[in-house]
Coordinates of C-alpha atoms and ligand atoms in Angstrom, one line a residue:
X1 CA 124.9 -226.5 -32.0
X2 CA 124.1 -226.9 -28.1
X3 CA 121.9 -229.8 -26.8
X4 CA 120.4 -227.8 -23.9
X5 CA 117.3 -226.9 -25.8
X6 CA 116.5 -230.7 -27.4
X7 CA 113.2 -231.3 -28.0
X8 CA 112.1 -228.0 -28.4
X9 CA 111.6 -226.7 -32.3
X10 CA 111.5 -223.2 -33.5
X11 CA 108.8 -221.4 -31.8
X12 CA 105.7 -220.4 -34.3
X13 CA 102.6 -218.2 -34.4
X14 CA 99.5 -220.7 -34.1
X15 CA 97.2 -217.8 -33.3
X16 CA 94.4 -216.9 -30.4
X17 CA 92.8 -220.3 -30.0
X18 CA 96.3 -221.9 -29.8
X19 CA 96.5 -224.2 -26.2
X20 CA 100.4 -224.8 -27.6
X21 CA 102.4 -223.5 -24.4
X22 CA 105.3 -223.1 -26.7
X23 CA 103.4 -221.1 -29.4
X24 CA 103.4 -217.5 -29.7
X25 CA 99.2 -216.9 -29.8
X26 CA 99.7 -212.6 -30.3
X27 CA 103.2 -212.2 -31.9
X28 CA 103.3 -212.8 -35.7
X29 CA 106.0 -210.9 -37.1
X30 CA 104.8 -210.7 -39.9
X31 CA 101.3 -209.0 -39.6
X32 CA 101.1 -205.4 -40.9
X33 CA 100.5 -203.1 -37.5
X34 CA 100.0 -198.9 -38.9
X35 CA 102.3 -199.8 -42.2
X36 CA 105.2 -201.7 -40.0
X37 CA 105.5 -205.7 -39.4
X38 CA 105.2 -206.7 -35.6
X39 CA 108.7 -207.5 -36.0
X40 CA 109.7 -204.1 -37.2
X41 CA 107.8 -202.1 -34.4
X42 CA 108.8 -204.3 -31.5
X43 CA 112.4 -205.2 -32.2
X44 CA 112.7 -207.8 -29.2
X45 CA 115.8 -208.7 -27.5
X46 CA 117.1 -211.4 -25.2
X47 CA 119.1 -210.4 -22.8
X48 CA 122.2 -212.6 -22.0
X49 CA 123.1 -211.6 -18.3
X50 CA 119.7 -213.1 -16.6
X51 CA 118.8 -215.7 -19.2
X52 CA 122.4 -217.3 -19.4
X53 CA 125.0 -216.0 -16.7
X54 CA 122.5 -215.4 -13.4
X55 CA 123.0 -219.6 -11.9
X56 CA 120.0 -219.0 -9.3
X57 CA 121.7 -217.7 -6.8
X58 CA 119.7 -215.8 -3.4
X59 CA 121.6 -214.7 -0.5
X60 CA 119.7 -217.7 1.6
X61 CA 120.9 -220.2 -0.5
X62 CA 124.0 -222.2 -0.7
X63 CA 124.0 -222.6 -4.2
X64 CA 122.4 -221.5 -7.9
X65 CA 119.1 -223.4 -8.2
X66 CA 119.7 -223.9 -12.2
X67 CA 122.9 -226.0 -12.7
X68 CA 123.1 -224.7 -16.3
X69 CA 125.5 -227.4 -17.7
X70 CA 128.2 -224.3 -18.4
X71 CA 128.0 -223.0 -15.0
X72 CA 129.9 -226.0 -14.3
X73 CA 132.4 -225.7 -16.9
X74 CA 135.9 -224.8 -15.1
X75 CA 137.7 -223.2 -17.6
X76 CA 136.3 -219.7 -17.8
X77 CA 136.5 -218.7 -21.5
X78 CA 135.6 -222.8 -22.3
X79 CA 132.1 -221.9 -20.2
X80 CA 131.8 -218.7 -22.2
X81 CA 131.8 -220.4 -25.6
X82 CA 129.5 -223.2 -24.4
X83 CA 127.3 -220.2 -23.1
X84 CA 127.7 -218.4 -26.5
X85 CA 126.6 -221.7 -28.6
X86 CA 123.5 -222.1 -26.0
X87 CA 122.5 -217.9 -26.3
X88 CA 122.3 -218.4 -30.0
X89 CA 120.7 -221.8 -30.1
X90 CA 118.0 -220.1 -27.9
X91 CA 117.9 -216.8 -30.3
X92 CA 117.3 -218.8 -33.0
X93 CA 114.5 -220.8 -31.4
X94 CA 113.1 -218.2 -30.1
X95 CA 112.5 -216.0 -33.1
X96 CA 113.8 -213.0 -31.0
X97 CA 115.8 -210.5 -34.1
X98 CA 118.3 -209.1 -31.3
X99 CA 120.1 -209.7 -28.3
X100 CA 121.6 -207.2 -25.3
X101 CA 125.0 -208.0 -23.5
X102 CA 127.4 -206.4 -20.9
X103 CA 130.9 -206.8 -21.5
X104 CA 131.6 -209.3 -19.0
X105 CA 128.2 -211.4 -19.6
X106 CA 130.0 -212.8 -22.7
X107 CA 133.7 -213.1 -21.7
X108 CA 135.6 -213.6 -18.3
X109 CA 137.5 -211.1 -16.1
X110 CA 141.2 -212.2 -16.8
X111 CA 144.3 -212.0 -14.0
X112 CA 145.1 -208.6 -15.7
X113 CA 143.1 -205.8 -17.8
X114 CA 145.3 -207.1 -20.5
X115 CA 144.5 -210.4 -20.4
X116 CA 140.5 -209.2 -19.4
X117 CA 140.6 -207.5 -22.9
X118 CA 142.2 -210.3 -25.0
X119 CA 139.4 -212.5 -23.6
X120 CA 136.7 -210.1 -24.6
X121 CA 138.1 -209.7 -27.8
X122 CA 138.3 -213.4 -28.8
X123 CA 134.6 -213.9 -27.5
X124 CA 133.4 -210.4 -29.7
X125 CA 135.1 -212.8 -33.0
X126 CA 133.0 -215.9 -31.9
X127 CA 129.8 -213.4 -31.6
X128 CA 130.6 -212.2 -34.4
X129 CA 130.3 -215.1 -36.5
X130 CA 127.5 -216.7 -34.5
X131 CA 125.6 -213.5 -35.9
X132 CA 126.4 -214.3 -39.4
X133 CA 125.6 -217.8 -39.3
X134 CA 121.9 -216.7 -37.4
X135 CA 121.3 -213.4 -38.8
X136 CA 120.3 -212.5 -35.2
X137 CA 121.4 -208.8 -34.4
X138 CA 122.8 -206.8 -31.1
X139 CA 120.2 -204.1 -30.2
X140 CA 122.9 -202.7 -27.8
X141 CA 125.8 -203.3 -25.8
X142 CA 127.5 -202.3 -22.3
X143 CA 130.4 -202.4 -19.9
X144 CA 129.6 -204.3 -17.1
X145 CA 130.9 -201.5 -14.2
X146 CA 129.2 -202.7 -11.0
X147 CA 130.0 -206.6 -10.3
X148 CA 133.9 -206.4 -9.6
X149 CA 134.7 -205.2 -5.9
X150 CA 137.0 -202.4 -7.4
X151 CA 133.6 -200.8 -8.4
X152 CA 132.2 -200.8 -5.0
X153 CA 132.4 -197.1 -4.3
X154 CA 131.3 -196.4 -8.0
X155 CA 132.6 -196.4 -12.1
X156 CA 133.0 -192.8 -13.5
X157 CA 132.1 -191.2 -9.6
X158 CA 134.6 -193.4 -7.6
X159 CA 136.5 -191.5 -5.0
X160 CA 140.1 -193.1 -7.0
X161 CA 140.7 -191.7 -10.6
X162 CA 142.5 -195.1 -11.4
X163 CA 139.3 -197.0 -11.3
X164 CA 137.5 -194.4 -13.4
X165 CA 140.4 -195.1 -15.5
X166 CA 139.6 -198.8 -15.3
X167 CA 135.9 -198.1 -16.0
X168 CA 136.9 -195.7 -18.9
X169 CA 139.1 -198.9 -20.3
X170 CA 135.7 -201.3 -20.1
X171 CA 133.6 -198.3 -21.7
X172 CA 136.1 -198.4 -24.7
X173 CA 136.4 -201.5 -25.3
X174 CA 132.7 -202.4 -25.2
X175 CA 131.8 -199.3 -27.2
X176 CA 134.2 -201.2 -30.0
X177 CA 132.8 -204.4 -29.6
X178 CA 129.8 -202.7 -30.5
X179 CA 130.7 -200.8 -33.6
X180 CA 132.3 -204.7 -34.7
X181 CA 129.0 -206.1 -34.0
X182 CA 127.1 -203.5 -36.1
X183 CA 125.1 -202.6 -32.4
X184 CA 122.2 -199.9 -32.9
X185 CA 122.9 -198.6 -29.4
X186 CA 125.4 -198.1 -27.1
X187 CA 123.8 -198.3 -23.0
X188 CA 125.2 -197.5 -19.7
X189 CA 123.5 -197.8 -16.3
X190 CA 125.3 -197.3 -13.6
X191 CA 124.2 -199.1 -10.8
X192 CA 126.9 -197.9 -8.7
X193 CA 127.1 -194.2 -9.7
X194 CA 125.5 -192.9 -6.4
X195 CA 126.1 -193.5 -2.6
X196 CA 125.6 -194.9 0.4
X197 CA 125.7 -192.3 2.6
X198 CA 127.0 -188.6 2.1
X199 CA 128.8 -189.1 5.4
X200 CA 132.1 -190.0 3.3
X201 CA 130.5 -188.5 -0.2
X202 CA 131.9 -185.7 -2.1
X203 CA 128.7 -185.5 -4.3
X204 CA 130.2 -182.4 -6.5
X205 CA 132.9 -183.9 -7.4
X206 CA 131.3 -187.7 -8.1
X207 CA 129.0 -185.5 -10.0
X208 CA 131.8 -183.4 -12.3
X209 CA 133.4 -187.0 -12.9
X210 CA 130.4 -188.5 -13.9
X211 CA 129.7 -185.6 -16.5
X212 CA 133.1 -185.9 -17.9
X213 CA 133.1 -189.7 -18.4
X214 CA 129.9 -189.5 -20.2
X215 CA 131.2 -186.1 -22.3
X216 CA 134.3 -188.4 -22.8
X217 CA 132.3 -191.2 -24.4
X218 CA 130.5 -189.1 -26.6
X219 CA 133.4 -188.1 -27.9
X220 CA 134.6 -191.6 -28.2
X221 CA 131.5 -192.4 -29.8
X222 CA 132.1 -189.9 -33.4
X223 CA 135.7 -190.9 -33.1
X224 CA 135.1 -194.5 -34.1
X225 CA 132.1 -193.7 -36.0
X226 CA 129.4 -196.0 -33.6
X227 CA 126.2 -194.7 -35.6
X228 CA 123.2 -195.3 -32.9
X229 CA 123.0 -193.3 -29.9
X230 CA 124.4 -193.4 -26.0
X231 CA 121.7 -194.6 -24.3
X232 CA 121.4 -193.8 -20.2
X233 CA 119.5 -196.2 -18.0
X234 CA 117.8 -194.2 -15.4
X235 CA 117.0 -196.2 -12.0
X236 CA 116.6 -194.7 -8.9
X237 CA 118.4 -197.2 -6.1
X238 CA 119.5 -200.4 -6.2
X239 CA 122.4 -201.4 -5.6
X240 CA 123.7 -197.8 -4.2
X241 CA 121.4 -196.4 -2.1
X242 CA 121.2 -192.9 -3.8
X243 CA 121.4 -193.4 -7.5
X244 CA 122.2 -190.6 -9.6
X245 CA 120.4 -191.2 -12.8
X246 CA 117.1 -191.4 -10.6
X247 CA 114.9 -190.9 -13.5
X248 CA 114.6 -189.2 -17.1
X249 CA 113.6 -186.1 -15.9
X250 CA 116.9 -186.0 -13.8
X251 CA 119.0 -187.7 -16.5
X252 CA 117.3 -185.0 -19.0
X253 CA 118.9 -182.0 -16.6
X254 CA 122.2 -184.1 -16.4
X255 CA 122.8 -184.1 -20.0
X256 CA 121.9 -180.8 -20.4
X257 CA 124.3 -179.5 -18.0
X258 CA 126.9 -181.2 -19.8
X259 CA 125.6 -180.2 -23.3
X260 CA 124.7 -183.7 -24.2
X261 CA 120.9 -184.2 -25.0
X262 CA 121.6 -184.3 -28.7
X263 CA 123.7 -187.4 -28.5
X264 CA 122.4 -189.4 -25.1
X265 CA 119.1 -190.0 -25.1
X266 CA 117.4 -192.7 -22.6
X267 CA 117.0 -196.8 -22.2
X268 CA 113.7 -196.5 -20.1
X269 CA 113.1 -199.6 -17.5
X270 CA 109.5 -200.5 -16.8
X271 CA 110.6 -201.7 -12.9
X272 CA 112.7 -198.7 -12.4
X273 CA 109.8 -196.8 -12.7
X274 CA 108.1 -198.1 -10.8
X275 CA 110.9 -198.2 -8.2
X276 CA 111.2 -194.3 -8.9
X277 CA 107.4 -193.6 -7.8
X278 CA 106.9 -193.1 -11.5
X279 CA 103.8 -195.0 -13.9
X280 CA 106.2 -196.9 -17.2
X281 CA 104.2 -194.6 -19.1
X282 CA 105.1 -191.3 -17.3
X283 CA 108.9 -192.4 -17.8
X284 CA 108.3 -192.5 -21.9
X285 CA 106.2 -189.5 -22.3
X286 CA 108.6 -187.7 -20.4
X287 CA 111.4 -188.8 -22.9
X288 CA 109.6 -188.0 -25.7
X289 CA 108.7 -184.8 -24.5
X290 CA 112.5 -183.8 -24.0
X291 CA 113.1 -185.7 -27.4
X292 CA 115.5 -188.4 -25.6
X293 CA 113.6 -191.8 -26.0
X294 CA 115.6 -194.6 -27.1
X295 CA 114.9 -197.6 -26.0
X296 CA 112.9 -200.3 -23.5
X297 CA 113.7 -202.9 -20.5
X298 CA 110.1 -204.5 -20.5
X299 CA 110.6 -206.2 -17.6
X300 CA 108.0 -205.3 -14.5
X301 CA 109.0 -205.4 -10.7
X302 CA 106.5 -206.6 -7.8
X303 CA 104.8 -204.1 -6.6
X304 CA 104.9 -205.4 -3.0
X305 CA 108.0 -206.0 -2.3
X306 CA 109.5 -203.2 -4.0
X307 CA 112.9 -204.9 -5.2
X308 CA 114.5 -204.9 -8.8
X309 CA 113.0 -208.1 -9.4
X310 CA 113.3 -208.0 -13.0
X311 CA 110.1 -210.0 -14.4
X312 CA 108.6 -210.8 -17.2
X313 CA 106.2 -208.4 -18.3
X314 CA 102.4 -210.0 -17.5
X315 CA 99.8 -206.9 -17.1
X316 CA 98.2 -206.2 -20.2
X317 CA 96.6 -202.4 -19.7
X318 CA 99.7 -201.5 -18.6
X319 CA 102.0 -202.9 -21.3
X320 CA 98.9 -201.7 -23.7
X321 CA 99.6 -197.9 -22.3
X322 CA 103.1 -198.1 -22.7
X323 CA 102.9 -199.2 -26.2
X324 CA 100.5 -196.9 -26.6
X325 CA 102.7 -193.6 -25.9
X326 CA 105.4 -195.2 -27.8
X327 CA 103.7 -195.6 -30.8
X328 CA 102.2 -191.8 -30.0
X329 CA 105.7 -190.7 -29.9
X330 CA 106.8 -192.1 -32.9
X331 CA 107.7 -195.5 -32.0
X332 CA 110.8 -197.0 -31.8
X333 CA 113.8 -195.9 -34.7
X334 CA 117.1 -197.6 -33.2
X335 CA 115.9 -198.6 -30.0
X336 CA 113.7 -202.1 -29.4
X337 CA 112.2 -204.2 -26.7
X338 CA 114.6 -205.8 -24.2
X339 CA 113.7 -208.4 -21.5
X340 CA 115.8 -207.4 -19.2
X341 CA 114.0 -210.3 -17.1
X342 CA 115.2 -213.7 -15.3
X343 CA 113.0 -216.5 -14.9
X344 CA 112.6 -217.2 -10.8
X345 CA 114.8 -219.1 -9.4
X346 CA 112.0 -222.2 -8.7
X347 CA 111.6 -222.2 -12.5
X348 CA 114.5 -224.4 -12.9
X349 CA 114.1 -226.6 -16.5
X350 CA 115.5 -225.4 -19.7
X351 CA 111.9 -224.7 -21.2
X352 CA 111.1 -222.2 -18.3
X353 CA 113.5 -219.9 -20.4
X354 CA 111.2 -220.2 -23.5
X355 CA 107.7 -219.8 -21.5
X356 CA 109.1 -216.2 -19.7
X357 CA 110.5 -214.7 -23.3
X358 CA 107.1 -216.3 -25.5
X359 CA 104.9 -214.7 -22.7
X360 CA 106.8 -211.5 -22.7
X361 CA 106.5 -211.3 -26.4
X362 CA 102.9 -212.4 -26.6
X363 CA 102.1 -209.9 -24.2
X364 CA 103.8 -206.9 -25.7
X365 CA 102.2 -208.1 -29.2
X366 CA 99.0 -207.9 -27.8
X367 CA 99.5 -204.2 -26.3
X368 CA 100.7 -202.9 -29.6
X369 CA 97.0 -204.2 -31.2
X370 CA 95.7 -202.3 -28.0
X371 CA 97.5 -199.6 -29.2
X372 CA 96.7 -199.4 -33.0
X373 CA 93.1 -199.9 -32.1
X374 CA 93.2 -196.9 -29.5
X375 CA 95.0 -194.9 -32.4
X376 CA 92.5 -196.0 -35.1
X377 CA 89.8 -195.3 -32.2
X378 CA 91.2 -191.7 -32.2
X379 CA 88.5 -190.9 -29.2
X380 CA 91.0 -190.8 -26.9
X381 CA 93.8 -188.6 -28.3
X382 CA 90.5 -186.4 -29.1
X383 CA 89.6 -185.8 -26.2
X384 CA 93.1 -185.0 -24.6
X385 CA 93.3 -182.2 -27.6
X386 CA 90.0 -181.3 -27.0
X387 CA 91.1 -180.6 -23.8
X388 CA 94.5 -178.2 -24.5
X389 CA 92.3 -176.6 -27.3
X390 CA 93.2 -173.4 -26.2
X391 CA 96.9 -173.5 -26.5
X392 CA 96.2 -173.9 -30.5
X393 CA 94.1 -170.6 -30.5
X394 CA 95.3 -167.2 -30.7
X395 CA 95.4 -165.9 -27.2
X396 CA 97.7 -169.3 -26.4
X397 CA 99.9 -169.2 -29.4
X398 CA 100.6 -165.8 -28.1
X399 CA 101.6 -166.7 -24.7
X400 CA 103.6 -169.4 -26.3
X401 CA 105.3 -167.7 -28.7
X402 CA 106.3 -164.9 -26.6
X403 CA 104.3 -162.3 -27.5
X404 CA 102.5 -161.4 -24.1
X405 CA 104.0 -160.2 -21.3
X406 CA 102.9 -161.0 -17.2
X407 CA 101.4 -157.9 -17.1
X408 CA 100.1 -158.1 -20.4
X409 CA 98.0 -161.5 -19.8
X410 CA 96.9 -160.4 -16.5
X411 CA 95.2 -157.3 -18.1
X412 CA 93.6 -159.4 -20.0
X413 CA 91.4 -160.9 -17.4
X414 CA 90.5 -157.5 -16.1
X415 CA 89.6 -156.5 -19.6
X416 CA 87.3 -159.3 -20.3
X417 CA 86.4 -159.3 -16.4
X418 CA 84.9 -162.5 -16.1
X419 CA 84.6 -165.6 -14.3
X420 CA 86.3 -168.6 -16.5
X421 CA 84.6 -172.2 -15.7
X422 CA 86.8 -175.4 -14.8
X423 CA 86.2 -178.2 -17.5
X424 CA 86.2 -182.0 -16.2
X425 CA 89.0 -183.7 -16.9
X426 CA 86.8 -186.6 -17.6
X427 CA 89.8 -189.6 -15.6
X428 CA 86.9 -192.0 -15.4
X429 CA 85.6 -192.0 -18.9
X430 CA 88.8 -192.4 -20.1
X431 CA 90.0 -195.4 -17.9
X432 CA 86.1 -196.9 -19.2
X433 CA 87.9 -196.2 -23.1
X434 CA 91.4 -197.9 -22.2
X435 CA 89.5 -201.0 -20.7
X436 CA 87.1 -201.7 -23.5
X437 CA 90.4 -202.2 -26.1
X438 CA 92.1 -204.4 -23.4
Ligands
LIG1 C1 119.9 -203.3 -13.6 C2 119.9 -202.8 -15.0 C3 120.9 -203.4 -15.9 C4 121.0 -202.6 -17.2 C5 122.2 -203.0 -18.0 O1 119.1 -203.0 -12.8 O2 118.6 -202.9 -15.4 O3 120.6 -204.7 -16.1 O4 119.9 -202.8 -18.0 O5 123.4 -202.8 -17.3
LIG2 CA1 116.1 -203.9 -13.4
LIG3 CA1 117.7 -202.8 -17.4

């Protein structure tokens, strides 16, 4: 077992009055939240990339700020099992049941996509076996398609079919490492499927590639029997200027196009909705309206400087909201709750790692109470019904179902000939309701 974390014991629930920094005072996994543990409604996960590869770096600096002691490490697949034995070590500390990785997170490029894939394969057996010893589990996987220079113009919607090839091998292999590691979903962002500038763009075609990648991994997908779902990762910019899967309403038309919404549904970002113009909460309902929700990056942006900065989730009425349309929708079947966050790169000591995941988790404990006592409340979801009241009664069934024609409804009116009064949609009394659970 690594020594990085010495000193620090298994993080425990001491409760509210708790001044234990390195106590959960929300999240007991155990407690009983509308007939599901906490553990079972928020499966948490650590994600490797920012918590164990990202060294600190900023494009003013010289240098990483964190000198992790396997950063140092020259041998590349030597650092990536000192890495491994640290991620787990800080898993099992942390009391998180899952953990997220990209392909290349875990094991190192090699000198040829040979050698790249005998790497990844011998680091899948050591993750392998560091989940049996731990029992800790992989909420999803993903090919890392956006770090290497040959993926500067793009994966799936590069301009060269050989590096969609190259992309295609990456998807494969991680979509196996997956199915070996008993992942309940399979995720893809691609941070480089877009453009700079349509100046040198062919968007039809980036866009035909793109659909027949993701048809193509679909297909993958049943022929190796990986049993959780594709999961998309809308965001709208960042790296490319113009991404494609801006948000879920555009992913939603994407995979319909391609006949797809039954087996892609959505990993939904709380910063790239933000970075999309959207609320978090306006990103979920609109998955669960178009049935595709699958999973959660809790990790918020800054709202004034309007980068992907990837933080730790901190605002309690908005993680309470989100929760609260999650648990409206059904909650969470395959999908969990990933930090897809990094500590700043000031907060330099080991322990830093363990206060940004315990707050993160404390936090989104404390908005699913929010949200059970709004649901047990029941005042609010009352009045929303109260509100579309109409669409249960006759004359709306009709129009729903089909029965009425334009002209048909419009005579209507004329018929009953009267004015109809606009009802408040009471914003203010509602935003009084969210706050007094908060
Ligand atoms: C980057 C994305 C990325 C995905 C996984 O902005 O959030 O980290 O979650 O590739
Ligand atoms: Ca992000
Ligand atoms: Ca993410």
């Amino acid at each position: 077992m690594s020594s990085y974390f010495e000193g620090i014991d298994k993080i425990k629930f001491e409760g509210e009055n708790s001044e234990n920094p390195l106590a959960f005072r929300y999240y007991d996994k155990n407690r009983v939240v509308l007939g599901k543990t906490m553990e079972e409604h928020l499966r948490f996960a650590v994600c490797y990339w920012h918590t164990f590869c990202w060294n600190g770096f900023d494009p003013f600096g010289y240098d990483g700020t964190f000198q992790r002691p396997w950063h140092k490490i020259s041998n590349p697949m030597e650092a990536a099992m000192a890495k491994a034995d640290v991620a787990f070590d800080f898993f099992s500390k942390l009391g998180a049941p899952f953990y997220c990785f990209h392909d290349r997170d875990v094991a190192p490029e090699g000198a040829t996509p040979r050698e790249s894939v005998e790497n990844f394969k011998r680091m899948v057996d050591v993750l392998a076996k560091k989940q049996e010893e731990t029992g800790i589990k992989l909420l999803w996987g993903t090919a890392n398609m956006f770090s290497h220079r040959r993926f500067m113009s793009g994966a799936s919607t590069n301009p060269d079919p050989e590096i969609f090839a190259m992309a295609a091998l990456q998807v494969k292999e991680a979509m196996d490492a997956t199915k070996k590691l008993g992942g309940a979903n399979y995720v893809m962002w691609g941070g480089r499927e877009g453009y700079e500038t349509l100046i040198n763009t062919n968007m039809k075609s980036e866009l035909e590639q793109m659909g027949r990648f993701l048809t193509m991994a679909v297909e993958y997908k049943h022929k190796i029997g990986l049993s959780g779902p594709i999961l998309i990762e809308p965001k709208p910019r960042e790296p490319s200027k113009h991404q494609y899967d801006f948000d879920t309403a555009t992913v939603y038309g994407f995979l319909k196009k391609y006949g797809l919404e039954k087996d892609v549904k959505v990993n939904i970002e709380a910063n790239h909705a933000t970075l999309s113009g959207h609320t978090f909460e306006h990103e979920i309902e609109t998955a669960f309206a178009h049935d595709i929700f699958g999973s959660i990056d809790m990790n918020r942006g800054d709202y004034q400087c309007g980068w992907d900065t990837d933080q730790f989730p901190n605002n309690i009425p908005d993680t309470a909201l989100a929760m609260y349309y999650i648990l409206q929708g059904g909650g969470f079947t395959t999908g969990g709750v990933n930090f897809d966050a990094k500590v700043r790169r000031q907060s330099t000591d080991p322990v830093d790692l363990f206060h940004g995941h315990i707050g993160g988790m404390d936090v989104s404990a404390r908005a699913l109470l929010i949200a059970e006592a709004m649901i047990k409340d029941g005042r609010h979801a009352k009045a929303v019904a109260d509100r579309y009241a109409g669409w249960k009664q006759e004359f709306g069934q009709q129009v729903l179902g089909g029965k009425l024609s334009l002209d048909q409804v419009a005579q209507r009116v004329l018929d009953r000939n009267t004015d109809v009064l606009p009802q408040s949609g009471r914003q203010e009394y509602l935003e009084n309701l969210l706050n007094r659970f908060c």
